[in-house]
mmCIF file of C-alpha atoms in Angstrom:
data_model
loop_
_atom_site.group_PDB
_atom_site.id
_atom_site.type_symbol
_atom_site.label_atom_id
_atom_site.label_comp_id
_atom_site.label_asym_id
_atom_site.label_seq_id
_atom_site.Cartn_x
_atom_site.Cartn_y
_atom_site.Cartn_z
ATOM 1 C CA MET A 1 1.703 35.887 -26.682
ATOM 2 C CA ALA A 2 2.133 32.721 -28.713
ATOM 3 C CA ASP A 3 -0.294 29.877 -28.155
ATOM 4 C CA THR A 4 1.718 27.028 -26.630
ATOM 5 C CA GLY A 5 -1.182 24.643 -26.169
ATOM 6 C CA THR A 6 -3.059 23.563 -23.071
ATOM 7 C CA PRO A 7 -1.473 25.003 -19.925
ATOM 8 C CA VAL A 8 -0.352 22.354 -17.447
ATOM 9 C CA ASN A 9 0.366 22.640 -13.753
ATOM 10 C CA ALA A 10 4.149 22.323 -13.658
ATOM 11 C CA ALA A 11 4.056 20.418 -10.373
ATOM 12 C CA VAL A 12 1.861 17.757 -11.993
ATOM 13 C CA GLY A 13 3.649 17.809 -15.334
ATOM 14 C CA GLY A 14 6.944 17.094 -13.624
ATOM 15 C CA VAL A 15 5.681 13.877 -12.022
ATOM 16 C CA THR A 16 6.259 10.541 -13.725
ATOM 17 C CA SER A 17 3.337 8.815 -15.431
ATOM 18 C CA PRO A 18 1.544 6.029 -13.492
ATOM 19 C CA PRO A 19 4.150 3.251 -13.133
ATOM 20 C CA ILE A 20 1.812 0.264 -13.384
ATOM 21 C CA ALA A 21 0.332 1.545 -16.635
ATOM 22 C CA ASP A 22 3.840 2.052 -18.010
ATOM 23 C CA VAL A 23 4.868 -1.493 -17.091
ATOM 24 C CA ASN A 24 1.706 -3.022 -18.559
ATOM 25 C CA ALA A 25 2.426 -1.224 -21.829
ATOM 26 C CA TRP A 26 5.617 -3.284 -22.238
ATOM 27 C CA VAL A 27 3.579 -6.392 -23.044
ATOM 28 C CA ALA A 28 0.423 -4.827 -24.501
ATOM 29 C CA ASP A 29 1.414 -5.852 -28.039
ATOM 30 C CA MET A 30 2.427 -9.393 -27.091
ATOM 31 C CA THR A 31 0.632 -12.729 -27.014
ATOM 32 C CA PHE A 32 1.881 -15.409 -24.636
ATOM 33 C CA PRO A 33 1.332 -19.112 -25.386
ATOM 34 C CA PRO A 34 -0.952 -21.123 -23.060
ATOM 35 C CA GLN A 35 1.929 -23.394 -22.043
ATOM 36 C CA ARG A 36 3.992 -20.372 -20.991
ATOM 37 C CA PRO A 37 1.564 -17.620 -19.928
ATOM 38 C CA LEU A 38 2.553 -14.206 -18.720
ATOM 39 C CA LEU A 39 3.294 -14.140 -14.978
ATOM 40 C CA ASN A 40 1.916 -10.724 -14.055
ATOM 41 C CA LEU A 41 3.720 -9.704 -10.883
ATOM 42 C CA ALA A 42 3.306 -5.961 -11.411
ATOM 43 C CA GLN A 43 0.125 -4.657 -9.790
ATOM 44 C CA ALA A 44 -0.748 -5.856 -6.293
ATOM 45 C CA VAL A 45 -4.186 -7.405 -6.706
ATOM 46 C CA PRO A 46 -5.394 -10.771 -5.398
ATOM 47 C CA ALA A 47 -5.843 -13.476 -8.010
ATOM 48 C CA TYR A 48 -9.111 -14.630 -6.409
ATOM 49 C CA PRO A 49 -12.526 -12.899 -6.623
ATOM 50 C CA PRO A 50 -14.521 -11.474 -3.696
ATOM 51 C CA ALA A 51 -16.597 -13.830 -1.601
ATOM 52 C CA ALA A 52 -19.775 -14.916 -3.357
ATOM 53 C CA ALA A 53 -21.764 -13.826 -0.307
ATOM 54 C CA LEU A 54 -20.413 -10.300 -0.720
ATOM 55 C CA THR A 55 -21.249 -9.991 -4.407
ATOM 56 C CA ASP A 56 -24.723 -11.439 -3.737
ATOM 57 C CA HIS A 57 -25.223 -8.847 -1.020
ATOM 58 C CA VAL A 58 -24.122 -6.017 -3.318
ATOM 59 C CA GLY A 59 -26.604 -7.198 -5.927
ATOM 60 C CA ARG A 60 -29.446 -7.043 -3.415
ATOM 61 C CA VAL A 61 -28.437 -3.641 -2.018
ATOM 62 C CA ALA A 62 -28.065 -2.175 -5.513
ATOM 63 C CA LYS A 63 -31.809 -2.658 -6.015
ATOM 64 C CA GLU A 64 -32.581 -0.366 -3.079
ATOM 65 C CA PRO A 65 -33.100 3.271 -4.162
ATOM 66 C CA ALA A 66 -31.027 4.570 -1.231
ATOM 67 C CA SER A 67 -27.917 2.864 -2.603
ATOM 68 C CA ALA A 68 -27.737 5.524 -5.340
ATOM 69 C CA LEU A 69 -27.790 8.453 -2.909
ATOM 70 C CA TYR A 70 -24.874 10.354 -1.449
ATOM 71 C CA ALA A 71 -23.474 9.020 1.793
ATOM 72 C CA PRO A 72 -22.373 11.408 4.559
ATOM 73 C CA ILE A 73 -19.024 13.002 3.699
ATOM 74 C CA LEU A 74 -17.046 10.990 6.250
ATOM 75 C CA GLY A 75 -18.896 7.758 5.573
ATOM 76 C CA LEU A 76 -21.967 5.762 6.568
ATOM 77 C CA ALA A 77 -22.463 5.912 10.326
ATOM 78 C CA ARG A 78 -22.892 2.129 10.582
ATOM 79 C CA LEU A 79 -19.634 1.501 8.737
ATOM 80 C CA ARG A 80 -17.695 4.020 10.807
ATOM 81 C CA GLU A 81 -19.051 2.461 13.991
ATOM 82 C CA ARG A 82 -18.224 -1.084 12.880
ATOM 83 C CA LEU A 83 -14.751 -0.158 11.687
ATOM 84 C CA ALA A 84 -14.065 1.606 14.996
ATOM 85 C CA VAL A 85 -14.977 -1.607 16.809
ATOM 86 C CA HIS A 86 -12.690 -3.570 14.494
ATOM 87 C CA LEU A 87 -9.760 -1.198 15.115
ATOM 88 C CA THR A 88 -10.390 -1.218 18.856
ATOM 89 C CA ASP A 89 -10.294 -5.021 18.900
ATOM 90 C CA CYS A 90 -7.282 -5.249 16.581
ATOM 91 C CA TYR A 91 -5.120 -2.721 18.438
ATOM 92 C CA ARG A 92 -6.541 -3.333 21.930
ATOM 93 C CA ALA A 93 -7.010 0.390 22.412
ATOM 94 C CA PRO A 94 -10.147 2.523 22.078
ATOM 95 C CA VAL A 95 -10.965 4.106 18.719
ATOM 96 C CA ALA A 96 -14.291 5.945 18.385
ATOM 97 C CA ALA A 97 -16.527 6.107 15.318
ATOM 98 C CA GLY A 98 -15.959 9.867 15.122
ATOM 99 C CA GLU A 99 -12.242 9.199 14.794
ATOM 100 C CA VAL A 100 -12.748 7.159 11.599
ATOM 101 C CA ALA A 101 -13.420 8.441 8.078
ATOM 102 C CA ILE A 102 -14.307 6.356 5.025
ATOM 103 C CA THR A 103 -12.530 7.252 1.780
ATOM 104 C CA ALA A 104 -12.549 6.130 -1.840
ATOM 105 C CA GLY A 105 -9.633 3.750 -1.356
ATOM 106 C CA CYS A 106 -6.521 4.026 0.778
ATOM 107 C CA ASN A 107 -4.780 6.171 -1.837
ATOM 108 C CA GLN A 108 -7.435 8.815 -1.276
ATOM 109 C CA ALA A 109 -7.039 8.437 2.476
ATOM 110 C CA PHE A 110 -3.355 9.291 2.058
ATOM 111 C CA CYS A 111 -4.055 12.221 -0.257
ATOM 112 C CA VAL A 112 -6.661 13.885 1.938
ATOM 113 C CA ALA A 113 -4.601 13.309 5.086
ATOM 114 C CA LEU A 114 -1.410 14.786 3.647
ATOM 115 C CA THR A 115 -3.283 17.688 2.090
ATOM 116 C CA ALA A 116 -4.713 18.432 5.522
ATOM 117 C CA LEU A 117 -1.279 18.155 7.156
ATOM 118 C CA ALA A 118 1.095 19.909 4.746
ATOM 119 C CA GLY A 119 1.236 22.470 1.971
ATOM 120 C CA HIS A 120 3.570 23.990 -0.571
ATOM 121 C CA GLY A 121 7.013 24.514 0.950
ATOM 122 C CA ASP A 122 6.545 21.998 3.741
ATOM 123 C CA ASP A 123 8.323 18.636 3.766
ATOM 124 C CA VAL A 124 7.636 15.010 4.688
ATOM 125 C CA VAL A 125 10.049 12.257 5.756
ATOM 126 C CA LEU A 126 9.674 9.265 3.439
ATOM 127 C CA PRO A 127 11.764 6.086 3.725
ATOM 128 C CA VAL A 128 13.261 4.572 0.570
ATOM 129 C CA PRO A 129 11.874 2.459 -1.021
ATOM 130 C CA TRP A 130 8.620 4.389 -0.894
ATOM 131 C CA TYR A 131 5.208 3.596 -2.291
ATOM 132 C CA PHE A 132 5.345 5.517 -5.556
ATOM 133 C CA ASN A 133 1.874 7.090 -5.309
ATOM 134 C CA HIS A 134 2.848 8.670 -1.997
ATOM 135 C CA GLN A 135 5.825 10.432 -3.549
ATOM 136 C CA MET A 136 3.819 11.397 -6.626
ATOM 137 C CA TRP A 137 1.096 13.090 -4.583
ATOM 138 C CA LEU A 138 3.579 14.997 -2.430
ATOM 139 C CA ALA A 139 5.388 16.255 -5.534
ATOM 140 C CA MET A 140 2.125 17.438 -7.075
ATOM 141 C CA GLN A 141 1.383 19.445 -3.945
ATOM 142 C CA GLY A 142 4.798 21.107 -3.841
ATOM 143 C CA ILE A 143 5.679 19.213 -0.661
ATOM 144 C CA ALA A 144 9.349 18.274 -0.491
ATOM 145 C CA VAL A 145 10.432 14.730 0.383
ATOM 146 C CA ARG A 146 13.176 14.067 2.899
ATOM 147 C CA PRO A 147 14.209 10.519 1.926
ATOM 148 C CA LEU A 148 15.585 7.972 4.374
ATOM 149 C CA PRO A 149 18.194 5.769 2.649
ATOM 150 C CA PHE A 150 17.537 2.087 1.986
ATOM 151 C CA ASP A 151 19.514 -0.457 4.028
ATOM 152 C CA GLU A 152 19.454 -3.887 2.394
ATOM 153 C CA ALA A 153 20.974 -5.505 5.497
ATOM 154 C CA ALA A 154 17.957 -4.299 7.501
ATOM 155 C CA SER A 155 15.494 -5.543 4.832
ATOM 156 C CA GLY A 156 14.433 -1.958 4.315
ATOM 157 C CA LEU A 157 13.351 -1.192 7.884
ATOM 158 C CA PRO A 158 13.638 2.581 8.355
ATOM 159 C CA ASP A 159 16.414 3.901 10.568
ATOM 160 C CA LEU A 160 15.143 5.905 13.526
ATOM 161 C CA GLU A 161 18.350 7.908 13.981
ATOM 162 C CA ALA A 162 18.396 8.852 10.297
ATOM 163 C CA ALA A 163 14.798 9.963 10.607
ATOM 164 C CA ALA A 164 15.623 12.095 13.644
ATOM 165 C CA ARG A 165 18.360 13.818 11.641
ATOM 166 C CA SER A 166 15.993 14.363 8.709
ATOM 167 C CA VAL A 167 13.186 16.102 10.596
ATOM 168 C CA GLY A 168 13.418 19.852 10.055
ATOM 169 C CA PRO A 169 11.422 22.947 10.991
ATOM 170 C CA ARG A 170 9.036 22.520 8.009
ATOM 171 C CA THR A 171 8.574 18.745 8.456
ATOM 172 C CA ARG A 172 4.875 18.078 8.853
ATOM 173 C CA ALA A 173 4.815 14.285 8.784
ATOM 174 C CA ILE A 174 6.776 11.039 8.805
ATOM 175 C CA VAL A 175 5.198 8.428 6.525
ATOM 176 C CA LEU A 176 5.639 4.690 7.115
ATOM 177 C CA VAL A 177 4.072 1.686 5.357
ATOM 178 C CA SER A 178 3.762 -1.587 7.279
ATOM 179 C CA PRO A 179 3.675 -4.293 6.061
ATOM 180 C CA ASN A 180 5.719 -2.491 3.501
ATOM 181 C CA ASN A 181 5.003 -1.866 -0.147
ATOM 182 C CA PRO A 182 7.334 -2.641 -1.970
ATOM 183 C CA THR A 183 9.537 -4.766 0.322
ATOM 184 C CA GLY A 184 6.934 -6.821 2.180
ATOM 185 C CA SER A 185 8.784 -6.204 5.439
ATOM 186 C CA GLU A 186 6.779 -5.924 8.658
ATOM 187 C CA TYR A 187 7.816 -3.164 11.039
ATOM 188 C CA PRO A 188 8.199 -4.378 14.645
ATOM 189 C CA PRO A 189 5.732 -2.720 17.057
ATOM 190 C CA GLU A 190 8.582 -1.271 19.078
ATOM 191 C CA LEU A 191 9.997 0.447 15.972
ATOM 192 C CA LEU A 192 6.624 2.018 15.187
ATOM 193 C CA ASP A 193 6.276 3.092 18.809
ATOM 194 C CA ALA A 194 9.710 4.745 18.649
ATOM 195 C CA PHE A 195 8.739 6.631 15.481
ATOM 196 C CA MET A 196 5.617 7.832 17.274
ATOM 197 C CA ASP A 197 7.735 9.223 20.100
ATOM 198 C CA LEU A 198 9.939 10.975 17.521
ATOM 199 C CA ALA A 199 6.940 12.539 15.770
ATOM 200 C CA VAL A 200 5.470 13.762 19.050
ATOM 201 C CA SER A 201 8.790 15.212 20.201
ATOM 202 C CA ARG A 202 9.179 17.163 16.942
ATOM 203 C CA GLY A 203 5.587 18.304 16.575
ATOM 204 C CA ALA A 204 4.982 16.253 13.430
ATOM 205 C CA ALA A 205 2.377 13.673 12.446
ATOM 206 C CA LEU A 206 3.144 9.985 12.065
ATOM 207 C CA VAL A 207 1.219 8.631 9.066
ATOM 208 C CA VAL A 208 1.134 4.827 8.930
ATOM 209 C CA ASP A 209 -0.270 3.146 5.822
ATOM 210 C CA GLU A 210 -1.629 -0.210 7.024
ATOM 211 C CA THR A 211 -3.192 -1.439 3.795
ATOM 212 C CA TYR A 212 -1.684 -4.913 4.306
ATOM 213 C CA LYS A 213 -2.183 -5.268 8.075
ATOM 214 C CA ASP A 214 -4.300 -8.409 7.632
ATOM 215 C CA PHE A 215 -1.390 -10.150 5.877
ATOM 216 C CA ARG A 216 1.122 -9.965 8.715
ATOM 217 C CA SER A 217 2.984 -13.066 9.861
ATOM 218 C CA ARG A 218 3.007 -11.892 13.482
ATOM 219 C CA THR A 219 0.063 -12.322 15.827
ATOM 220 C CA GLY A 220 -1.184 -9.712 18.251
ATOM 221 C CA PRO A 221 -1.647 -5.964 17.695
ATOM 222 C CA PRO A 222 0.449 -4.493 14.858
ATOM 223 C CA HIS A 223 1.551 -1.711 17.198
ATOM 224 C CA GLY A 224 0.604 0.197 20.347
ATOM 225 C CA LEU A 225 0.142 3.602 18.732
ATOM 226 C CA PHE A 226 -3.543 3.954 19.601
ATOM 227 C CA ALA A 227 -2.630 3.561 23.267
ATOM 228 C CA HIS A 228 -0.236 6.520 23.105
ATOM 229 C CA PRO A 229 -1.635 9.429 25.164
ATOM 230 C CA ARG A 230 -1.010 11.869 22.291
ATOM 231 C CA TRP A 231 -2.195 9.740 19.389
ATOM 232 C CA ARG A 232 -5.135 12.001 18.554
ATOM 233 C CA ASP A 233 -2.723 14.896 18.037
ATOM 234 C CA HIS A 234 -0.048 13.067 16.058
ATOM 235 C CA LEU A 235 -1.209 9.771 14.479
ATOM 236 C CA VAL A 236 -2.940 9.125 11.167
ATOM 237 C CA SER A 237 -3.594 5.445 10.469
ATOM 238 C CA LEU A 238 -4.591 4.506 6.908
ATOM 239 C CA HIS A 239 -6.579 1.391 5.959
ATOM 240 C CA SER A 240 -8.007 -0.448 2.984
ATOM 241 C CA PHE A 241 -10.646 -3.044 2.194
ATOM 242 C CA SER A 242 -9.180 -3.715 -1.251
ATOM 243 C CA LYS A 243 -6.754 -6.509 -0.400
ATOM 244 C CA SER A 244 -8.354 -8.012 2.709
ATOM 245 C CA TYR A 245 -11.662 -8.668 0.929
ATOM 246 C CA ALA A 246 -10.550 -8.747 -2.739
ATOM 247 C CA MET A 247 -12.601 -5.666 -3.575
ATOM 248 C CA ALA A 248 -9.963 -3.345 -5.057
ATOM 249 C CA GLY A 249 -12.321 -2.019 -7.711
ATOM 250 C CA TYR A 250 -14.935 -1.060 -5.124
ATOM 251 C CA ARG A 251 -12.597 1.714 -3.890
ATOM 252 C CA VAL A 252 -13.134 1.766 -0.134
ATOM 253 C CA GLY A 253 -10.470 2.849 2.326
ATOM 254 C CA ALA A 254 -10.355 4.584 5.669
ATOM 255 C CA LEU A 255 -8.300 6.712 7.982
ATOM 256 C CA ALA A 256 -8.248 7.158 11.733
ATOM 257 C CA CYS A 257 -7.143 10.426 13.300
ATOM 258 C CA GLY A 258 -7.998 12.934 15.997
ATOM 259 C CA PRO A 259 -10.873 15.438 15.804
ATOM 260 C CA ALA A 260 -8.808 18.495 14.852
ATOM 261 C CA LEU A 261 -7.422 16.861 11.715
ATOM 262 C CA MET A 262 -10.734 15.152 10.964
ATOM 263 C CA ARG A 263 -12.418 18.534 10.551
ATOM 264 C CA GLN A 264 -9.909 19.394 7.830
ATOM 265 C CA VAL A 265 -10.228 15.981 6.184
ATOM 266 C CA GLU A 266 -13.982 16.503 5.898
ATOM 267 C CA LYS A 267 -13.489 19.742 3.944
ATOM 268 C CA ILE A 268 -11.134 18.071 1.474
ATOM 269 C CA MET A 269 -13.315 14.979 1.053
ATOM 270 C CA ASP A 270 -16.302 17.182 0.235
ATOM 271 C CA CYS A 271 -14.339 18.788 -2.600
ATOM 272 C CA VAL A 272 -12.653 15.762 -4.177
ATOM 273 C CA ALA A 273 -15.296 13.035 -3.901
ATOM 274 C CA ILE A 274 -18.125 14.251 -1.624
ATOM 275 C CA CYS A 275 -18.129 10.703 -0.258
ATOM 276 C CA ALA A 276 -16.863 7.222 -0.993
ATOM 277 C CA PRO A 277 -19.318 5.247 -3.192
ATOM 278 C CA ARG A 278 -22.294 4.346 -1.031
ATOM 279 C CA LEU A 279 -22.773 0.889 -2.564
ATOM 280 C CA SER A 280 -19.108 0.097 -1.934
ATOM 281 C CA GLN A 281 -19.467 1.235 1.669
ATOM 282 C CA GLU A 282 -22.349 -1.208 2.080
ATOM 283 C CA ALA A 283 -20.071 -3.936 0.730
ATOM 284 C CA ALA A 284 -17.346 -2.986 3.222
ATOM 285 C CA LEU A 285 -19.828 -3.084 6.096
ATOM 286 C CA PHE A 286 -20.976 -6.544 5.050
ATOM 287 C CA ALA A 287 -17.352 -7.686 4.841
ATOM 288 C CA LEU A 288 -16.577 -6.505 8.374
ATOM 289 C CA GLU A 289 -19.703 -8.069 9.795
ATOM 290 C CA GLN A 290 -19.819 -11.364 7.886
ATOM 291 C CA LEU A 291 -16.498 -12.264 6.282
ATOM 292 C CA GLU A 292 -13.917 -12.508 9.064
ATOM 293 C CA GLY A 293 -13.475 -16.249 8.473
ATOM 294 C CA TRP A 294 -13.220 -15.783 4.701
ATOM 295 C CA ARG A 295 -10.609 -13.042 5.193
ATOM 296 C CA ASP A 296 -8.566 -15.177 7.573
ATOM 297 C CA GLY A 297 -8.611 -18.037 5.083
ATOM 298 C CA LYS A 298 -7.222 -15.783 2.366
ATOM 299 C CA THR A 299 -4.580 -14.476 4.767
ATOM 300 C CA ALA A 300 -3.434 -18.053 5.341
ATOM 301 C CA GLU A 301 -3.469 -18.674 1.588
ATOM 302 C CA MET A 302 -1.240 -15.665 1.008
ATOM 303 C CA ALA A 303 1.139 -16.809 3.739
ATOM 304 C CA GLY A 304 1.443 -20.075 1.826
ATOM 305 C CA ARG A 305 2.496 -18.128 -1.259
ATOM 306 C CA VAL A 306 5.217 -16.392 0.749
ATOM 307 C CA THR A 307 6.519 -19.783 1.858
ATOM 308 C CA ALA A 308 6.388 -21.145 -1.696
ATOM 309 C CA LEU A 309 8.250 -18.102 -2.970
ATOM 310 C CA ARG A 310 10.987 -18.432 -0.355
ATOM 311 C CA ASP A 311 11.361 -22.126 -1.176
ATOM 312 C CA ALA A 312 11.673 -21.332 -4.885
ATOM 313 C CA PHE A 313 14.419 -18.766 -4.236
ATOM 314 C CA ARG A 314 16.514 -21.347 -2.386
ATOM 315 C CA SER A 315 17.592 -22.785 -5.749
ATOM 316 C CA ASN A 316 21.392 -22.936 -5.840
ATOM 317 C CA SER A 317 21.411 -21.887 -9.495
ATOM 318 C CA LEU A 318 19.436 -18.690 -8.876
ATOM 319 C CA ALA A 319 21.597 -15.567 -8.993
ATOM 320 C CA TRP A 320 18.718 -13.281 -8.004
ATOM 321 C CA ARG A 321 18.673 -12.427 -4.290
ATOM 322 C CA LEU A 322 15.461 -12.369 -2.293
ATOM 323 C CA VAL A 323 16.053 -9.409 0.017
ATOM 324 C CA SER A 324 12.685 -9.512 1.766
ATOM 325 C CA ALA A 325 9.192 -10.897 1.286
ATOM 326 C CA GLY A 326 5.831 -10.671 3.001
ATOM 327 C CA ALA A 327 2.197 -9.618 2.606
ATOM 328 C CA TYR A 328 1.895 -9.273 -1.209
ATOM 329 C CA PHE A 329 5.481 -8.479 -2.155
ATOM 330 C CA ALA A 330 8.996 -9.716 -2.773
ATOM 331 C CA TRP A 331 11.899 -7.275 -3.032
ATOM 332 C CA VAL A 332 14.586 -8.817 -5.220
ATOM 333 C CA ARG A 333 18.137 -7.821 -6.150
ATOM 334 C CA HIS A 334 18.784 -8.621 -9.797
ATOM 335 C CA PRO A 335 22.157 -10.069 -10.909
ATOM 336 C CA PHE A 336 22.983 -7.462 -13.576
ATOM 337 C CA ALA A 337 25.344 -5.093 -11.782
ATOM 338 C CA GLY A 338 25.321 -1.590 -13.178
ATOM 339 C CA GLU A 339 22.231 -2.109 -15.344
ATOM 340 C CA ALA A 340 19.185 0.092 -14.843
ATOM 341 C CA SER A 341 16.238 -1.659 -13.230
ATOM 342 C CA ALA A 342 13.830 -0.561 -15.981
ATOM 343 C CA GLY A 343 15.935 -2.272 -18.642
ATOM 344 C CA VAL A 344 16.131 -5.464 -16.598
ATOM 345 C CA ALA A 345 12.401 -5.464 -15.890
ATOM 346 C CA ARG A 346 11.448 -4.785 -19.508
ATOM 347 C CA ARG A 347 13.696 -7.597 -20.796
ATOM 348 C CA LEU A 348 12.354 -9.958 -18.146
ATOM 349 C CA ALA A 349 8.810 -9.181 -19.276
ATOM 350 C CA ARG A 350 9.237 -9.384 -23.023
ATOM 351 C CA ALA A 351 11.746 -12.235 -23.253
ATOM 352 C CA HIS A 352 10.724 -14.357 -20.262
ATOM 353 C CA GLY A 353 7.101 -13.472 -19.540
ATOM 354 C CA VAL A 354 7.598 -12.129 -16.007
ATOM 355 C CA LEU A 355 6.101 -8.678 -15.456
ATOM 356 C CA SER A 356 7.557 -6.758 -12.504
ATOM 357 C CA VAL A 357 8.122 -3.165 -11.391
ATOM 358 C CA PRO A 358 11.616 -1.613 -11.584
ATOM 359 C CA GLY A 359 13.251 -0.737 -8.289
ATOM 360 C CA ALA A 360 13.975 2.836 -9.394
ATOM 361 C CA THR A 361 10.207 3.443 -9.379
ATOM 362 C CA PHE A 362 10.379 3.370 -5.584
ATOM 363 C CA GLY A 363 13.084 5.961 -5.039
ATOM 364 C CA PRO A 364 16.726 6.878 -5.601
ATOM 365 C CA GLY A 365 19.556 4.352 -5.346
ATOM 366 C CA LEU A 366 17.375 1.346 -6.197
ATOM 367 C CA GLU A 367 18.500 0.457 -9.729
ATOM 368 C CA GLY A 368 19.632 -2.960 -8.519
ATOM 369 C CA TYR A 369 16.164 -4.115 -7.464
ATOM 370 C CA LEU A 370 12.757 -5.250 -8.733
ATOM 371 C CA ARG A 371 9.404 -5.599 -6.964
ATOM 372 C CA LEU A 372 7.446 -8.804 -7.509
ATOM 373 C CA ALA A 373 3.783 -8.680 -6.434
ATOM 374 C CA PHE A 374 3.197 -12.396 -5.986
ATOM 375 C CA ALA A 375 -0.422 -12.099 -4.816
ATOM 376 C CA ASN A 376 -1.401 -12.216 -8.483
ATOM 377 C CA VAL A 377 -0.322 -15.864 -8.937
ATOM 378 C CA ASP A 378 -0.888 -19.153 -7.127
ATOM 379 C CA GLY A 379 1.782 -20.768 -4.975
ATOM 380 C CA GLU A 380 2.165 -23.586 -7.501
ATOM 381 C CA VAL A 381 3.616 -21.068 -9.965
ATOM 382 C CA MET A 382 6.645 -20.176 -7.813
ATOM 383 C CA PRO A 383 8.939 -22.946 -9.169
ATOM 384 C CA GLU A 384 8.115 -21.782 -12.715
ATOM 385 C CA LEU A 385 8.947 -18.219 -11.685
ATOM 386 C CA ALA A 386 12.328 -19.362 -10.364
ATOM 387 C CA ALA A 387 12.993 -21.304 -13.550
ATOM 388 C CA ARG A 388 12.297 -18.232 -15.700
ATOM 389 C CA LEU A 389 14.591 -16.121 -13.543
ATOM 390 C CA VAL A 390 17.343 -18.697 -14.036
ATOM 391 C CA ASP A 391 16.785 -18.505 -17.803
ATOM 392 C CA ALA A 392 16.886 -14.703 -17.649
ATOM 393 C CA GLN A 393 20.250 -14.614 -15.883
ATOM 394 C CA ALA A 394 21.983 -16.555 -18.662
ATOM 395 C CA PRO A 395 24.214 -14.370 -20.889
#
């Protein structure tokens, strides 16, 4: 047999390369002048650093020998207990510490949850536009995606009737993201409740990625799913500390689920990471206990950026359409009918200094759109962003 080089898992080899790295490569060879710097609206990271109190705390804890030891597989007991209290208060429904697991970021929470729920030959309902890492992981596992079509008129809110038609005998889960990445749309509690009823009626899990729950514009509980009598059999709620406390590089996330699924999650966690970094877990515990006011201040700051962005898009000369915006994201229709989103995004980056992610990255039928992650820039930059988009639309 001829040597063809390193063998590669075909399911992994067939998946696209990491989209953010691809987009960043467009401008890697470029230098932008100080008077017209690059506006990096690609990766969703806050432009501000963590609270000084948090980094000081991490420095102190790092000197303790125990900080270098393994944590329990499902997370430090104190952090699980404190997060359970936080979820109970937020959703006004009881969540126990044993129903919470700590993961190395929310992406890992999704991966271990879906690996526990579904396998090769199964399928998952995924609304378009989807978060690209979700689709990538499912493809790598041989799990088919049943896409729900995008409805611009509904700002990307998933259609319940379409979902009901999509659920089949091998459907193991319905995955929702609220507030949504990439559209920024917030799903009304009643819509999430209706999806829960659908999942229960079809024997599937409802997986809700709530990474951006602290950046909602609505007050009150995000949903009533934890009050559902069958939530422990059908709900997986995913969470992150990355955005709420500006600690993306610390890699701390979480999931909440019932005991039967949690036993499977523990097996997978032990194989892929053993545990989330202990020092990062200590940082997350400190954040929950001490930084509620700091977090709320940053939430208000981000809401101000949403307002500034909306104001900037009201320019009469702007041919780009703001379809939806919220949390960290704006979902924008570009004015170049028939042109692929990657070509538009690359030209916008290299010629006008605005780095964004092409709509096609988030699923089929989205060539007319771009995602702008505005958390990376201050609100004062929004008029400059609008001005560059006006320049870009000129022939």
